[in-house]
Amino acid sequence: GTIDGQGAIWWHMFRNKSLDYTRGHLLELTNSQDIVISNLTFLNSPFWTIHPVYCRNVSIQHLTILAPHDSPNTDGIDPDSSSDVCIQDCFISNGDDIIAIKSGWDEYGIAFGSPSYNIMIRRVIGSTFSSAGIALGSEMSGGIFNVYVDDMVIQNARRGINVKTSEGRGGYIRDIFISNLRMVSARVAIAFTGSYGDHPDNKYNRLALPEVDRIIIQNVTGQNISMAGEVEGISGAPFANIRLSNIHLNVTSPLERAWKCSYVRGTSNNVFPPPCAQLHN
């Protein structure tokens, strides 16, 4: 079956700033468990397409998710404060992150404290011109851990892998394993940023610094990559234990400018172009 969100009118109102409220998700499931979403096509979501939030034991498989590449915020699948989630055998072409894992926003996510964890993503093909293939954050204040990504093909992305957070988020992203990715035509293959995004209001605590730790990325190839990596942590909370191995990226930028790093510590083995010094040890 096919579910068409007829999002064009919502995208138009968003662009001309005539909306009084946020746009709806095409499929949102809340406080639910033992969910199977399978063998469906989702078209033209007004906002994020599939959004399980506060859910447990979720299987998402054999989906086709389509939206124009210029459609705003049409994320494909966004597990949010959910656990025991399996996403597999899907094709996604949209206007934002192909898959983004989230867990709450600033002081509200910290207070509620509901992490996303035990998430498996495998055999996904996706295309997005505006955002990431696989994203962690930026709303991650409840915590994200135990995420396994295997066998993805990512095309045309602004960032192939994007770990994103900022001061005021609190929370953590840790114990992430990403392997066997193939990227074609990405601006940045591997991105970490500690200065991403907006805040829901001005009540957030600027001293609530996120923890990013124990991230493994291995067995990645890329063709037509503008920049290999931008790995930029937070001065008061450097990103730690970033481990890169068996990565080969065909970059179009000069090799001496293929990586940009700050406030990060990690190791690398068999990575080309060679990463910056903070990731050499």
Short mmCIF file of C-alpha atoms in Angstrom, two decimals, residues 87-187:
data_model
loop_
_atom_site.label_atom_id
_atom_site.label_comp_id
_atom_site.label_asym_id
_atom_site.label_seq_id
_atom_site.Cartn_x
_atom_site.Cartn_y
_atom_site.Cartn_z
CA ILE A 87 15.40 -0.79 10.59
CA GLN A 88 16.29 -2.89 7.55
CA ASP A 89 15.87 -3.31 3.81
CA CYS A 90 14.55 0.18 3.06
CA PHE A 91 14.98 2.70 0.25
CA ILE A 92 14.74 6.38 1.22
CA SER A 93 15.03 9.47 -0.99
CA ASN A 94 14.05 12.70 0.71
CA GLY A 95 14.85 16.28 1.72
CA ASP A 96 16.61 15.79 5.05
CA ASP A 97 18.31 13.06 7.10
CA ILE A 98 17.77 9.57 5.73
CA ILE A 99 17.79 8.16 9.29
CA ALA A 100 18.23 10.26 12.44
CA ILE A 101 18.27 8.95 16.01
CA LYS A 102 17.02 11.35 18.65
CA SER A 103 16.15 11.44 22.37
CA GLY A 104 14.81 14.79 23.53
CA TRP A 105 15.75 18.45 23.37
CA ASP A 106 17.77 20.41 25.91
CA GLU A 107 16.33 20.82 29.43
CA TYR A 108 13.15 18.93 28.52
CA GLY A 109 15.02 15.89 27.24
CA ILE A 110 17.37 15.98 30.23
CA ALA A 111 14.45 16.11 32.68
CA PHE A 112 12.51 13.32 31.01
CA GLY A 113 15.62 11.17 30.63
CA SER A 114 14.39 8.67 28.05
CA PRO A 115 17.30 7.42 25.90
CA SER A 116 17.34 5.76 22.50
CA TYR A 117 19.25 2.47 22.63
CA ASN A 118 19.64 -1.01 21.16
CA ILE A 119 19.05 0.17 17.59
CA MET A 120 20.06 -1.89 14.55
CA ILE A 121 20.13 -0.37 11.05
CA ARG A 122 21.13 -2.52 8.09
CA ARG A 123 20.75 -2.82 4.33
CA VAL A 124 19.44 0.69 3.72
CA ILE A 125 19.92 2.67 0.51
CA GLY A 126 19.29 6.40 0.60
CA SER A 127 19.70 9.69 -1.21
CA THR A 128 19.50 13.21 0.19
CA PHE A 129 21.01 16.41 -1.13
CA SER A 130 20.39 18.52 1.96
CA SER A 131 21.46 16.52 5.01
CA ALA A 132 22.92 13.25 6.36
CA GLY A 133 22.79 9.58 5.51
CA ILE A 134 22.89 8.50 9.16
CA ALA A 135 22.57 11.12 11.89
CA LEU A 136 22.83 10.93 15.67
CA GLY A 137 21.19 13.99 17.25
CA SER A 138 21.03 16.82 17.38
CA GLU A 139 18.17 16.34 19.86
CA MET A 140 19.94 13.80 22.08
CA SER A 141 19.52 15.12 25.61
CA GLY A 142 18.03 11.88 26.93
CA GLY A 143 21.03 9.91 25.65
CA ILE A 144 21.80 7.61 22.72
CA PHE A 145 23.74 4.36 23.09
CA ASN A 146 24.18 0.87 21.62
CA VAL A 147 23.55 1.75 17.98
CA TYR A 148 24.70 -0.61 15.21
CA VAL A 149 24.72 0.50 11.56
CA ASP A 150 25.76 -1.98 8.87
CA ASP A 151 25.59 -2.07 5.07
CA MET A 152 24.29 1.33 3.98
CA VAL A 153 24.59 3.05 0.61
CA ILE A 154 24.44 6.83 0.90
CA GLN A 155 24.15 9.03 -2.17
CA ASN A 156 24.44 12.81 -2.67
CA ALA A 157 24.46 13.62 1.05
CA ARG A 158 25.72 16.84 2.56
CA ARG A 159 27.22 14.63 5.30
CA GLY A 160 27.44 10.87 5.07
CA ILE A 161 27.70 10.29 8.84
CA ASN A 162 26.70 13.16 11.12
CA VAL A 163 27.04 13.17 14.91
CA LYS A 164 25.55 16.48 16.01
CA THR A 165 25.03 18.16 19.35
CA SER A 166 25.73 21.46 21.12
CA GLU A 167 26.24 23.17 24.45
CA GLY A 168 23.02 23.01 26.44
CA ARG A 169 22.03 19.59 25.15
CA GLY A 170 23.51 17.56 27.99
CA GLY A 171 22.98 13.83 27.51
CA TYR A 172 25.40 11.53 25.71
CA ILE A 173 26.11 9.67 22.48
CA ARG A 174 28.24 6.60 23.12
CA ASP A 175 28.86 3.01 22.11
CA ILE A 176 28.08 3.52 18.42
CA PHE A 177 29.29 1.01 15.80
CA ILE A 178 29.09 1.94 12.09
CA SER A 179 30.44 -0.43 9.46
CA ASN A 180 30.28 -1.26 5.76
CA LEU A 181 29.10 2.04 4.31
CA ARG A 182 29.44 3.10 0.70
CA MET A 183 29.11 6.80 -0.09
CA VAL A 184 28.74 8.41 -3.49
CA SER A 185 28.94 12.20 -3.92
CA ALA A 186 29.03 13.58 -0.39
CA ARG A 187 30.22 17.02 0.67
#
